[in-house]
């Protein structure tokens, strides 16, 4: 009996230690990201993802860091490098959980980054896929503010391109801002981003 209790105690300690290592690693990666050290943060999230394959979050942040960075450059080689890394991370997690709305939004953002880089080449090819992803995410999680906001953002871009009214999308951005106030992330490290961008987008929305 003593051996069993000792074994259970050791098992629990190992679980707590592993959880602690995960938390510490994630915290450090977020710290690096906050300091603008995108490459270091992405690399650390990638290492955590390899060690903690039951959590989709490390790869999610690998993809998010690299996708957001891709929107900030026009260098083809750099964009290809960033979005390839992002796509690989998302693909790994979507294979496990194809109905995760946060991953669906991120996949749509990767496509959008390609469209933003080369609208003439990628717009027609990827726009339909983006709307399909947002439609699926919205059906799964209609109260998720990132789903509502990013869908509206993409639709505004399309509306401006075609010269159509953006007021319905502006209303959706306002809705997203309200949803941010009530949305409760599942864990400490679950996605929370988007409110500041939504407020800024709303201020410029016409």
CSV table of C-alpha atoms in Angstrom, one decimal:
chain,number,residue,atom,x,y,z
A,1,UNK,CA,0.0,0.0,0.0
A,2,UNK,CA,2.8,2.4,0.9
A,3,UNK,CA,4.4,1.7,-2.5
A,4,UNK,CA,1.1,2.4,-4.3
A,5,UNK,CA,0.7,5.7,-2.4
A,6,UNK,CA,4.3,6.7,-3.1
A,7,UNK,CA,3.8,5.9,-6.8
A,8,UNK,CA,0.6,7.9,-6.9
A,9,UNK,CA,2.4,10.8,-5.1
A,10,UNK,CA,5.3,10.7,-7.6
A,11,UNK,CA,2.9,10.6,-10.5
A,12,UNK,CA,1.0,13.6,-9.2
A,13,UNK,CA,4.3,15.4,-8.6
A,14,UNK,CA,5.4,14.7,-12.2
A,15,UNK,CA,2.1,16.0,-13.5
A,16,UNK,CA,2.4,19.2,-11.5
A,17,UNK,CA,6.0,19.6,-12.5
A,18,UNK,CA,5.1,19.1,-16.2
A,19,UNK,CA,2.3,21.6,-15.9
A,20,UNK,CA,4.6,24.0,-14.2
A,21,UNK,CA,7.2,23.7,-17.0
A,22,UNK,CA,4.5,24.3,-19.6
A,23,UNK,CA,3.3,27.4,-17.7
A,24,UNK,CA,6.8,28.7,-17.3
A,25,UNK,CA,7.6,28.1,-20.9
A,26,UNK,CA,4.5,29.7,-22.2
A,27,UNK,CA,5.0,32.7,-19.9
A,28,UNK,CA,8.6,33.1,-21.1
A,29,UNK,CA,7.5,32.9,-24.7
A,30,UNK,CA,4.8,35.6,-24.2
A,31,UNK,CA,7.4,37.7,-22.5
A,32,UNK,CA,9.7,37.5,-25.5
A,33,UNK,CA,6.9,38.3,-27.8
A,34,UNK,CA,5.9,41.3,-25.7
A,35,UNK,CA,9.5,42.5,-26.0
A,36,UNK,CA,9.3,42.3,-29.8
A,37,UNK,CA,11.5,39.3,-30.0
A,38,UNK,CA,9.3,37.5,-32.5
A,39,UNK,CA,11.7,34.9,-33.7
A,40,UNK,CA,12.8,33.9,-30.2
A,41,UNK,CA,9.2,33.7,-29.1
A,42,UNK,CA,8.1,31.7,-32.1
A,43,UNK,CA,11.1,29.3,-31.6
A,44,UNK,CA,10.2,28.8,-27.9
A,45,UNK,CA,6.5,28.2,-28.7
A,46,UNK,CA,7.7,25.7,-31.3
A,47,UNK,CA,9.8,23.8,-28.7
A,48,UNK,CA,6.9,23.8,-26.3
A,49,UNK,CA,4.6,22.4,-29.0
A,50,UNK,CA,7.0,19.6,-29.7
A,51,UNK,CA,7.1,18.7,-25.9
A,52,UNK,CA,3.3,19.3,-25.2
A,53,UNK,CA,1.6,17.7,-28.2
A,54,UNK,CA,-1.8,17.5,-26.4
A,55,UNK,CA,-2.1,21.3,-26.3
A,56,UNK,CA,-3.0,23.2,-29.5
A,57,UNK,CA,-1.9,26.6,-28.0
A,58,UNK,CA,1.8,26.6,-28.6
A,59,UNK,CA,1.5,25.9,-32.3
A,60,UNK,CA,-1.4,28.4,-32.4
A,61,UNK,CA,1.0,31.1,-31.2
A,62,UNK,CA,3.7,30.0,-33.6
A,63,UNK,CA,1.2,30.6,-36.3
A,64,UNK,CA,-0.1,33.9,-34.9
A,65,UNK,CA,3.3,35.4,-34.4
A,66,UNK,CA,4.4,34.6,-37.9
A,67,UNK,CA,1.2,35.6,-39.6
A,68,UNK,CA,1.0,39.0,-37.9
A,69,UNK,CA,4.7,39.5,-38.9
A,70,UNK,CA,3.9,38.6,-42.5
A,71,UNK,CA,1.4,41.5,-42.7
A,72,UNK,CA,4.2,43.9,-41.8
A,73,UNK,CA,6.6,43.1,-44.7
A,74,UNK,CA,6.5,43.1,-48.5
A,75,UNK,CA,9.6,41.0,-48.9
A,76,UNK,CA,8.5,37.9,-50.9
A,77,UNK,CA,11.2,35.6,-49.4
A,78,UNK,CA,10.4,36.8,-45.9
A,79,UNK,CA,6.6,36.4,-46.4
A,80,UNK,CA,7.1,32.9,-47.7
A,81,UNK,CA,9.2,31.9,-44.8
A,82,UNK,CA,6.8,33.4,-42.2
A,83,UNK,CA,3.6,32.1,-43.7
A,84,UNK,CA,5.1,28.6,-44.4
A,85,UNK,CA,6.0,28.4,-40.7
A,86,UNK,CA,2.5,29.6,-39.7
A,87,UNK,CA,0.8,27.2,-42.1
A,88,UNK,CA,2.8,24.2,-40.8
A,89,UNK,CA,1.9,25.0,-37.2
A,90,UNK,CA,-1.8,25.4,-38.0
A,91,UNK,CA,-2.0,22.3,-40.2
A,92,UNK,CA,-0.6,20.2,-37.3
A,93,UNK,CA,-3.3,21.4,-35.0
A,94,UNK,CA,-6.2,21.5,-37.4
A,95,UNK,CA,-5.5,17.8,-38.3
A,96,UNK,CA,-6.3,17.1,-34.6
A,97,UNK,CA,-9.1,19.5,-34.2
A,98,UNK,CA,-10.6,20.8,-37.5
A,99,UNK,CA,-13.5,22.5,-35.7
A,100,UNK,CA,-11.5,24.8,-33.4
A,101,UNK,CA,-12.8,28.3,-34.3
A,102,UNK,CA,-9.6,30.0,-33.2
A,103,UNK,CA,-7.6,27.8,-35.6
A,104,UNK,CA,-10.1,28.4,-38.3
A,105,UNK,CA,-9.7,32.2,-37.9
A,106,UNK,CA,-6.0,31.8,-37.9
A,107,UNK,CA,-6.1,29.8,-41.1
A,108,UNK,CA,-8.2,32.5,-42.7
A,109,UNK,CA,-5.7,35.1,-41.6
A,110,UNK,CA,-2.9,33.2,-43.2
A,111,UNK,CA,-4.8,33.2,-46.5
A,112,UNK,CA,-5.6,36.9,-46.0
A,113,UNK,CA,-1.9,37.6,-45.6
A,114,UNK,CA,-1.2,36.0,-49.0
A,115,UNK,CA,-4.0,38.0,-50.5
A,116,UNK,CA,-2.7,41.2,-49.0
A,117,UNK,CA,0.8,40.5,-50.4
A,118,UNK,CA,-0.5,39.8,-54.0
A,119,UNK,CA,-4.2,40.6,-54.5
A,120,UNK,CA,-4.2,40.0,-58.2
A,121,UNK,CA,-2.7,36.5,-57.9
A,122,UNK,CA,-4.2,35.3,-54.7
A,123,UNK,CA,-7.4,37.2,-54.3
A,124,UNK,CA,-9.6,35.1,-56.6
A,125,UNK,CA,-7.9,31.9,-55.5
A,126,UNK,CA,-8.2,32.4,-51.7
A,127,UNK,CA,-11.0,34.8,-51.0
A,128,UNK,CA,-13.7,32.1,-51.2
A,129,UNK,CA,-11.7,29.8,-48.9
A,130,UNK,CA,-11.4,32.7,-46.4
A,131,UNK,CA,-15.1,33.3,-46.3
A,132,UNK,CA,-15.8,29.5,-46.0
A,133,UNK,CA,-13.5,29.4,-43.0
A,134,UNK,CA,-15.1,32.4,-41.3
A,135,UNK,CA,-18.6,30.9,-42.1
A,136,UNK,CA,-17.6,27.7,-40.5
A,137,UNK,CA,-16.1,29.4,-37.4
A,138,UNK,CA,-19.1,31.6,-37.0
A,139,UNK,CA,-21.5,28.6,-37.1
A,140,UNK,CA,-19.4,26.9,-34.4
A,141,UNK,CA,-18.7,30.0,-32.2
A,142,UNK,CA,-21.0,32.9,-33.0
A,143,UNK,CA,-20.1,34.6,-29.7
A,144,UNK,CA,-16.4,34.5,-30.3
A,145,UNK,CA,-15.3,38.1,-30.7
A,146,UNK,CA,-12.3,37.2,-32.9
A,147,UNK,CA,-14.5,35.3,-35.3
A,148,UNK,CA,-16.9,38.2,-35.7
A,149,UNK,CA,-14.2,40.8,-35.8
A,150,UNK,CA,-11.8,39.2,-38.3
A,151,UNK,CA,-14.7,38.2,-40.6
A,152,UNK,CA,-15.9,41.8,-40.6
A,153,UNK,CA,-12.4,43.0,-41.3
A,154,UNK,CA,-12.0,40.8,-44.3
A,155,UNK,CA,-15.4,41.8,-45.6
A,156,UNK,CA,-14.6,45.4,-45.2
A,157,UNK,CA,-11.4,44.9,-47.3
A,158,UNK,CA,-13.5,43.2,-50.0
A,159,UNK,CA,-16.2,45.9,-49.9
A,160,UNK,CA,-13.6,48.7,-50.3
A,161,UNK,CA,-12.1,46.9,-53.2
A,162,UNK,CA,-15.5,46.6,-54.9
A,163,UNK,CA,-16.7,50.0,-53.8
A,164,UNK,CA,-19.7,48.6,-51.8
A,165,UNK,CA,-21.2,49.8,-48.5
A,166,UNK,CA,-19.2,48.9,-45.4
A,167,UNK,CA,-21.8,49.9,-42.8
A,168,UNK,CA,-23.0,46.3,-42.2
A,169,UNK,CA,-19.4,45.2,-41.4
A,170,UNK,CA,-18.9,48.3,-39.2
A,171,UNK,CA,-21.9,47.1,-37.2
A,172,UNK,CA,-20.3,43.7,-36.8
A,173,UNK,CA,-17.2,45.3,-35.5
A,174,UNK,CA,-19.2,47.1,-32.9
A,175,UNK,CA,-20.8,43.7,-32.0
A,176,UNK,CA,-17.4,42.2,-31.7
A,177,UNK,CA,-16.3,44.9,-29.2
A,178,UNK,CA,-19.3,44.0,-27.1
A,179,UNK,CA,-18.5,40.3,-27.3
A,180,UNK,CA,-14.9,41.0,-26.0
A,181,UNK,CA,-16.5,42.2,-22.8
A,182,UNK,CA,-18.3,39.0,-22.1
A,183,UNK,CA,-15.9,36.4,-23.7
A,184,UNK,CA,-14.2,34.1,-21.2
A,185,UNK,CA,-11.1,32.3,-22.4
A,186,UNK,CA,-10.9,28.7,-21.4
A,187,UNK,CA,-7.4,28.8,-20.0
A,188,UNK,CA,-4.8,31.4,-18.9
A,189,UNK,CA,-3.1,31.0,-22.3
A,190,UNK,CA,-6.2,30.8,-24.5
A,191,UNK,CA,-6.5,33.6,-27.1
A,192,UNK,CA,-7.6,37.0,-25.7
A,193,UNK,CA,-6.3,39.3,-28.4
A,194,UNK,CA,-8.3,41.6,-30.7
A,195,UNK,CA,-10.1,44.2,-28.6
A,196,UNK,CA,-7.6,47.0,-29.3
A,197,UNK,CA,-7.6,46.3,-33.0
A,198,UNK,CA,-11.4,46.2,-33.0
A,199,UNK,CA,-11.7,49.6,-31.2
A,200,UNK,CA,-9.2,51.1,-33.7
A,201,UNK,CA,-11.1,49.6,-36.7
A,202,UNK,CA,-14.4,50.9,-35.3
A,203,UNK,CA,-12.9,54.4,-35.0
A,204,UNK,CA,-12.0,54.3,-38.7
A,205,UNK,CA,-15.1,52.5,-39.8
A,206,UNK,CA,-17.5,54.4,-42.2
